[in-house]
Coordinates of C-alpha atoms in Angstrom, one line a residue:
M25 CA -12.0 -5.8 10.1
M26 CA -10.9 -2.5 11.7
Q27 CA -12.0 -2.1 15.3
T28 CA -14.5 0.6 16.1
E29 CA -16.7 1.5 19.0
T30 CA -20.5 1.7 18.7
R31 CA -21.3 4.3 16.1
P32 CA -23.8 6.9 17.5
S33 CA -26.2 7.7 14.7
S34 CA -27.0 11.1 16.2
D35 CA -23.4 12.2 16.0
T36 CA -23.2 13.6 12.4
F37 CA -19.5 14.4 12.5
K38 CA -18.5 11.0 13.7
E39 CA -20.7 9.3 11.1
K40 CA -19.1 11.5 8.4
I41 CA -15.6 10.3 9.6
Y42 CA -16.7 6.6 9.7
E43 CA -18.3 6.9 6.2
T44 CA -15.2 8.6 4.8
F45 CA -12.9 5.9 6.2
D46 CA -15.1 3.0 5.1
H47 CA -15.1 4.3 1.5
L48 CA -11.4 4.8 1.4
H49 CA -10.6 1.5 3.1
K50 CA -12.8 -0.4 0.6
H51 CA -11.4 1.3 -2.5
P52 CA -7.6 1.1 -2.3
E53 CA -5.5 2.1 -5.3
L54 CA -1.8 1.5 -6.1
S55 CA 0.9 4.2 -6.5
W56 CA 0.2 6.6 -9.4
E57 CA -3.1 4.8 -10.0
E58 CA -5.1 6.7 -7.3
K59 CA -7.5 8.1 -9.9
E60 CA -10.8 7.3 -8.1
T61 CA -9.3 8.3 -4.8
T62 CA -8.3 11.7 -6.3
K63 CA -11.9 12.2 -7.6
F64 CA -13.4 11.3 -4.2
V65 CA -11.1 13.6 -2.2
E66 CA -11.5 16.4 -4.7
Q67 CA -15.2 16.3 -4.3
K68 CA -14.9 16.2 -0.5
L69 CA -12.6 19.3 -0.6
K70 CA -15.1 21.2 -2.7
D71 CA -18.1 20.2 -0.6
A72 CA -16.3 21.3 2.6
G73 CA -15.7 24.8 1.4
C74 CA -12.2 24.9 -0.1
H75 CA -12.0 28.0 -2.2
R76 CA -9.3 26.5 -4.4
V77 CA -9.0 22.8 -5.4
I78 CA -6.1 21.8 -7.6
T79 CA -5.6 18.5 -9.5
F80 CA -2.8 17.7 -12.0
D81 CA -2.8 16.7 -15.7
D82 CA 0.2 14.3 -15.4
C83 CA -0.3 12.6 -12.1
T84 CA -2.8 11.8 -9.4
G85 CA -3.1 13.8 -6.2
V86 CA -5.2 16.8 -5.1
V87 CA -4.6 20.0 -3.1
G88 CA -7.3 22.1 -1.3
D89 CA -7.0 25.6 0.1
I90 CA -9.1 27.2 2.7
G91 CA -8.6 30.4 4.7
N92 CA -6.5 33.5 4.1
F93 CA -4.0 33.3 1.2
S94 CA -3.6 37.0 0.8
G95 CA 0.1 37.0 1.6
D96 CA -0.3 38.6 5.0
C97 CA -1.0 35.4 6.9
P98 CA 1.0 32.3 7.5
I99 CA 0.3 29.2 5.4
I100 CA 0.0 25.9 7.2
A101 CA -0.1 22.7 5.2
I102 CA -1.2 19.2 6.3
R103 CA -0.2 16.3 4.1
A104 CA -1.9 12.9 3.7
D105 CA -0.6 10.0 1.5
M106 CA -3.1 8.2 -0.7
D107 CA -1.7 5.0 -2.2
A108 CA -2.1 1.4 -1.1
L109 CA 0.2 -1.6 -1.2
Y110 CA 0.0 -4.6 -3.5
Q111 CA 0.1 -7.8 -1.5
E112 CA -1.5 -11.1 -0.9
V113 CA -4.7 -10.9 1.2
D114 CA -6.6 -14.1 1.9
G115 CA -4.8 -15.9 -0.9
K116 CA -5.4 -13.1 -3.5
M117 CA -3.0 -10.5 -4.7
Q118 CA -4.6 -7.1 -4.5
A119 CA -4.3 -3.5 -3.5
N120 CA -4.6 -3.2 0.3
H121 CA -4.4 -0.2 2.8
S122 CA -2.1 -2.0 5.3
C123 CA 0.0 1.1 5.9
G124 CA -2.9 3.3 7.1
H125 CA -3.0 5.8 4.2
D126 CA -6.8 5.5 4.2
A127 CA -6.7 6.6 7.9
H128 CA -4.4 9.5 7.1
M129 CA -6.7 10.8 4.4
T130 CA -9.7 10.4 6.6
L131 CA -8.0 12.3 9.5
V132 CA -6.9 15.2 7.3
L133 CA -10.4 15.5 5.8
G134 CA -11.7 15.4 9.4
V135 CA -9.5 18.5 10.2
L136 CA -11.1 20.3 7.2
Y137 CA -14.6 19.3 8.4
S138 CA -13.7 20.7 11.8
I139 CA -12.5 24.1 10.7
N140 CA -14.6 24.9 7.6
N141 CA -17.1 26.9 9.8
N142 CA -14.4 28.6 11.9
E143 CA -14.4 32.0 10.3
L144 CA -12.0 33.6 12.7
L145 CA -9.3 30.9 12.2
K146 CA -9.8 31.2 8.4
K147 CA -9.2 35.0 8.6
R148 CA -5.9 34.6 10.4
I149 CA -4.2 31.7 8.5
G150 CA -4.3 29.9 5.2
V151 CA -4.6 26.1 5.4
R152 CA -3.5 23.8 2.6
F153 CA -4.6 20.2 2.5
I154 CA -2.2 18.1 0.4
F155 CA -3.2 14.6 -0.7
Q156 CA -0.1 13.1 -2.2
P157 CA 0.2 10.1 -4.4
A158 CA 2.9 7.4 -4.6
E159 CA 4.4 7.5 -1.1
E160 CA 5.0 3.8 -1.2
V161 CA 7.4 4.1 -4.1
G162 CA 9.1 7.1 -2.6
A163 CA 8.3 9.4 -5.5
G164 CA 5.0 11.3 -4.8
A165 CA 6.5 14.0 -2.6
L166 CA 9.2 14.9 -5.1
K167 CA 6.6 15.2 -7.8
L168 CA 4.5 17.6 -5.7
V169 CA 7.6 19.6 -4.8
E170 CA 8.1 20.0 -8.5
K171 CA 4.5 21.2 -8.7
G172 CA 5.3 23.9 -6.2
V173 CA 2.7 22.8 -3.6
V174 CA 4.9 23.9 -0.7
D175 CA 6.5 27.0 -2.3
E176 CA 4.3 29.4 -0.3
V177 CA 3.9 27.2 2.8
D178 CA 5.4 28.2 6.1
Y179 CA 4.7 25.1 8.2
L180 CA 4.0 21.5 7.0
Y181 CA 2.7 18.7 9.2
G182 CA 2.2 15.0 8.4
V183 CA 0.9 12.1 10.3
H184 CA 1.4 8.3 10.5
L185 CA -0.3 5.6 12.5
R186 CA 2.2 3.9 14.8
P187 CA 2.4 0.2 15.7
I188 CA 1.3 -0.8 19.2
Q189 CA 4.9 -1.6 20.1
E190 CA 5.7 2.1 19.7
L191 CA 2.6 3.9 20.9
R192 CA -0.5 2.7 22.6
S193 CA -3.9 4.2 21.7
G194 CA -4.4 7.6 23.4
F195 CA -0.7 8.6 23.0
A196 CA 0.9 10.8 20.3
S197 CA 4.4 11.9 19.4
P198 CA 5.4 15.3 17.9
A199 CA 7.9 13.8 15.6
I200 CA 8.7 10.6 13.8
I201 CA 12.5 10.4 13.1
H202 CA 12.5 8.2 10.0
S203 CA 15.7 6.7 8.6
A204 CA 17.0 7.1 5.1
T205 CA 16.0 4.1 2.9
R206 CA 17.3 2.9 -0.4
S207 CA 16.7 0.0 -2.8
V208 CA 19.0 -1.2 -5.4
Q209 CA 17.7 -3.8 -7.9
F210 CA 19.8 -5.6 -10.4
E211 CA 20.0 -8.5 -12.9
I212 CA 22.9 -11.1 -13.1
D213 CA 23.0 -11.7 -16.8
G214 CA 25.1 -14.8 -17.4
E215 CA 24.4 -18.0 -19.4
D216 CA 22.9 -21.3 -18.4
A217 CA 24.8 -24.5 -18.5
H218 CA 24.3 -28.3 -18.0
G219 CA 24.6 -29.4 -14.4
A220 CA 27.3 -31.8 -15.5
R221 CA 29.4 -29.0 -16.9
P222 CA 29.8 -26.3 -14.3
H223 CA 33.1 -25.0 -15.9
L224 CA 31.1 -23.6 -18.8
T225 CA 29.3 -20.9 -16.8
Q226 CA 29.2 -18.9 -13.6
N227 CA 26.4 -20.0 -11.3
A228 CA 24.2 -17.0 -10.7
I229 CA 23.1 -18.4 -7.3
E230 CA 26.8 -18.5 -6.2
I231 CA 27.3 -14.9 -7.4
G232 CA 24.3 -13.9 -5.4
A233 CA 25.6 -15.7 -2.4
Y234 CA 28.9 -13.9 -2.7
I235 CA 27.0 -10.5 -2.7
M236 CA 25.0 -11.6 0.4
N237 CA 28.1 -12.6 2.3
A238 CA 29.9 -9.4 1.3
L239 CA 27.0 -7.3 2.7
H240 CA 27.7 -9.0 6.1
S241 CA 31.2 -7.7 6.0
L242 CA 30.2 -4.0 6.0
Y243 CA 30.9 -2.2 9.2
F244 CA 29.9 1.4 10.1
D245 CA 29.5 3.4 13.3
P246 CA 27.5 1.1 15.5
T247 CA 25.9 4.0 17.4
I248 CA 24.0 5.0 14.2
P249 CA 21.3 2.4 13.3
H250 CA 21.7 0.9 9.8
S251 CA 21.3 -2.3 7.8
A252 CA 21.7 -3.7 4.3
K253 CA 20.1 -7.0 3.3
V254 CA 18.9 -8.9 0.2
T255 CA 15.2 -8.8 -0.1
R256 CA 14.7 -10.5 -3.5
F257 CA 16.7 -13.4 -5.1
I258 CA 15.1 -15.2 -8.0
S259 CA 17.1 -17.7 -10.0
G260 CA 16.7 -21.1 -11.6
G261 CA 13.6 -22.8 -13.0
K262 CA 11.8 -26.2 -12.9
N263 CA 14.7 -28.2 -14.1
T264 CA 17.3 -29.0 -11.4
N265 CA 20.0 -30.2 -13.9
I266 CA 20.5 -26.6 -15.2
I267 CA 23.1 -24.3 -13.7
P268 CA 21.3 -20.9 -13.8
G269 CA 23.3 -18.0 -15.3
K270 CA 20.7 -15.4 -14.6
A271 CA 19.2 -14.0 -11.4
S272 CA 17.1 -11.1 -10.3
M273 CA 18.1 -9.5 -6.9
A274 CA 17.3 -6.5 -4.7
I275 CA 19.0 -5.0 -1.7
D276 CA 17.2 -2.9 0.9
M277 CA 19.3 -0.4 2.9
R278 CA 18.4 1.7 6.0
A279 CA 20.4 4.3 7.8
Q280 CA 19.4 6.8 10.5
T281 CA 21.3 9.7 8.8
N282 CA 21.6 10.9 5.3
G283 CA 25.3 11.0 5.6
L284 CA 25.6 7.3 6.6
M285 CA 23.2 6.3 3.8
K286 CA 25.4 8.0 1.2
E287 CA 28.4 5.9 2.5
L288 CA 26.4 2.7 2.7
H289 CA 25.0 3.1 -0.7
Q290 CA 28.5 3.6 -2.2
R291 CA 29.8 0.5 -0.5
V292 CA 26.9 -1.6 -1.8
L293 CA 27.5 -0.5 -5.4
E294 CA 31.2 -1.4 -4.9
I295 CA 30.2 -4.9 -3.9
I296 CA 28.0 -5.4 -7.0
H297 CA 30.8 -4.0 -9.2
N298 CA 33.4 -6.3 -7.6
A299 CA 31.1 -9.4 -8.1
Q300 CA 30.9 -8.5 -11.8
E301 CA 34.7 -8.3 -12.0
I302 CA 35.4 -11.5 -10.0
F303 CA 32.9 -13.7 -11.7
R304 CA 33.3 -12.1 -15.2
T305 CA 29.6 -11.9 -15.6
P306 CA 27.5 -8.8 -16.5
I307 CA 25.4 -7.3 -13.7
H308 CA 23.0 -4.6 -14.7
I309 CA 21.4 -2.3 -12.2
T310 CA 17.8 -1.8 -13.2
D311 CA 16.6 0.5 -10.4
D312 CA 18.3 2.6 -7.7
Y313 CA 16.1 4.9 -5.6
G314 CA 15.7 6.0 -2.0
I315 CA 14.1 8.2 0.6
V316 CA 15.9 10.8 2.7
A317 CA 16.1 10.6 6.5
A318 CA 13.9 12.9 8.6
E319 CA 15.0 16.5 9.1
S320 CA 12.3 17.7 11.4
S321 CA 12.1 21.4 12.6
E322 CA 12.2 22.2 16.3
G323 CA 9.6 25.0 15.8
A324 CA 7.0 22.7 14.2
Q325 CA 7.7 20.0 16.8
E326 CA 7.2 22.4 19.7
I327 CA 3.8 23.5 18.3
A328 CA 2.8 19.9 17.7
A329 CA 3.8 19.0 21.3
K330 CA 1.7 21.9 22.7
A331 CA -1.3 20.6 20.7
I332 CA -0.9 17.0 21.9
E333 CA -0.6 18.2 25.5
K334 CA -3.8 20.3 25.2
V335 CA -5.8 17.5 23.6
L336 CA -4.5 14.4 25.3
G337 CA -2.7 15.7 28.4
S338 CA 1.0 15.9 29.2
E339 CA 1.1 12.3 30.4
K340 CA 0.1 11.2 26.8
L341 CA 2.8 13.2 25.1
A342 CA 5.4 10.8 23.9
E343 CA 9.0 11.5 22.8
G344 CA 10.1 11.6 19.2
I345 CA 9.9 8.2 17.7
I346 CA 13.2 6.9 16.1
T347 CA 12.4 4.3 13.5
P348 CA 14.2 2.5 10.6
G349 CA 11.1 2.9 8.5
G350 CA 11.0 5.6 5.9
D351 CA 8.6 8.1 4.4
D352 CA 9.0 10.4 1.4
F353 CA 7.3 13.2 3.5
H354 CA 10.8 14.4 4.4
Y355 CA 11.6 15.3 0.8
Y356 CA 9.5 18.5 1.3
K357 CA 11.8 19.8 4.0
V358 CA 15.0 18.6 2.4
N359 CA 14.1 20.2 -0.9
V360 CA 12.7 23.4 0.6
P361 CA 15.0 24.0 3.6
R362 CA 13.2 27.1 4.9
L363 CA 10.1 25.0 5.5
K364 CA 9.3 24.1 9.1
A365 CA 8.0 20.5 9.1
T366 CA 7.3 17.6 11.3
M367 CA 5.4 14.3 11.1
I368 CA 3.2 13.4 14.1
G369 CA 3.0 9.8 15.3
L370 CA -0.5 8.7 16.4
G371 CA -1.1 5.8 18.8
C372 CA -4.0 3.6 17.8
D373 CA -3.1 0.1 19.0
L374 CA -2.1 -0.9 15.5
Q375 CA -1.2 -4.6 15.2
P376 CA 0.3 -7.0 14.2
G377 CA 2.3 -4.3 12.3
L378 CA 2.4 -1.9 9.4
H379 CA 2.3 -3.6 6.0
H380 CA 0.9 -6.7 7.5
P381 CA -2.0 -7.8 5.2
D382 CA -4.3 -8.1 8.2
M383 CA -3.3 -4.9 9.9
Q384 CA -5.9 -3.6 12.3
F385 CA -6.1 -0.4 14.4
E386 CA -8.6 1.4 16.6
V387 CA -10.4 3.7 14.1
D388 CA -11.8 5.9 16.9
S389 CA -8.2 7.0 17.6
L390 CA -8.5 9.1 14.4
F391 CA -10.6 11.5 16.5
N392 CA -7.6 12.2 18.7
G393 CA -5.6 13.0 15.6
I394 CA -8.3 15.3 14.2
K395 CA -8.4 17.2 17.5
I396 CA -4.6 17.5 17.6
F397 CA -4.3 18.9 14.1
T398 CA -7.2 21.2 14.6
E399 CA -5.4 22.5 17.8
I400 CA -2.2 23.0 15.8
L401 CA -4.1 25.3 13.4
K402 CA -5.7 27.2 16.4
I403 CA -2.2 27.7 17.9
H404 CA -0.9 29.1 14.6
S405 CA -4.0 31.4 14.2
V406 CA -3.2 32.9 17.6
E407 CA 0.6 32.9 17.7
D408 CA 1.5 33.8 14.1

C-alpha cells in the first residue's frame, strides 16, 4: 500500500486529493486503453470549472482549459501521463501504476482544484491541463502534438516522481534530463533441425549470442552515458533434442544525447544486418521505436526553480537530475521548438524503484507538487 499520513476529515481539499488518488490507483489502464480514466478525468475537469474540455475520437486522453485564452495572455500548460504498466503483481499479470502516473494525474488535478477560484490569476493567464495517454509506449505525446494541443501554448511543464536514491521527500528539481531511448525488436527466422544434425541449420541461440557479443564491442565517447543490451531472447521449446532455428529478441538502447542515440541506433542495425549475412538466416525487424532526449528550456527551468524555492526553501531545491530513463514528454519541445518546457522532479521517498511491482511512495508529497505548480502559475500571472 502507498504510505500516507493520518487523513484529517475536516480538510476538504486534502480529502479530495486522497479520494482522487485512491480511485486512479485502483483503476489502472494500459496504453491506449485509458477509456475509463479519460471519462473520470473529463468529469473532474468539468466539475472544477474548465470552460473547455476536449476529448478525441480516435484515441484516449483529455485536455481542459481554464483562464484567459483571448490571445492577449500567455498560455501555460501542465501535462500528466495516464497509462499503467502490465506486469506481474502477487503472481498475477495485470495493469499496475508502478510508474506513478496515478500520482501525476492527481497532482495536476490538484493544481486545477487550487486555482479554479482564483479569478485574478485566470484573468491574466490561460492554463491548459493535458492528460496524455500512452507514455509507456512512447507514442502518446506525438499523437497529441498531431492534435495541436500545444500549438498555442507558450510554456509547458511536466512532473515525475523520483526514486529515493535521487531525491528524498521534501526536495524537488526544476528539470529531469532524460536520455534518449530506443527499442529494436526482431525475429530470427530459420529452420529447426535434429540435435544430431547441426549442419542442417543455423542455431538461432548462437545467432543471438553473436548479436549479444557484438553489442559489447561497441565503443563511443565515454563521457556521454549510453548503453545497449538484449532485453528479450526467446528460443527453443520443450524438446531438448531440437536445434531451434527461430528466436524472438529485443535490444534496449539509451544515450544521453539525441546525436549519440542516432549513431548507436545505426550501429545496432548494422550488427543485426551482419548477423543475417554471416549466418545466412533471415532476420526480420518487427518494431523499431524510441523517445528523444530531453531538451529543456532555461526560461522554464528558472521559473520552476523560483517556485520550488518559494514553496520548499532554497535548501530543498535540487539540481537538474540526469537519468538514463526516458519520457515522451520531450517530444512536445522537440516537435515545437519555440515551446519553453521542462519536467519537474518531485522527491517522495519512492522505493524500491520505478516500475517495481511493489513501488511505494509518500502520497502526502503530492501536496508539495501541487503547491509548486500553483506557484509556477502565480509567477507567470505576475511576470508575463
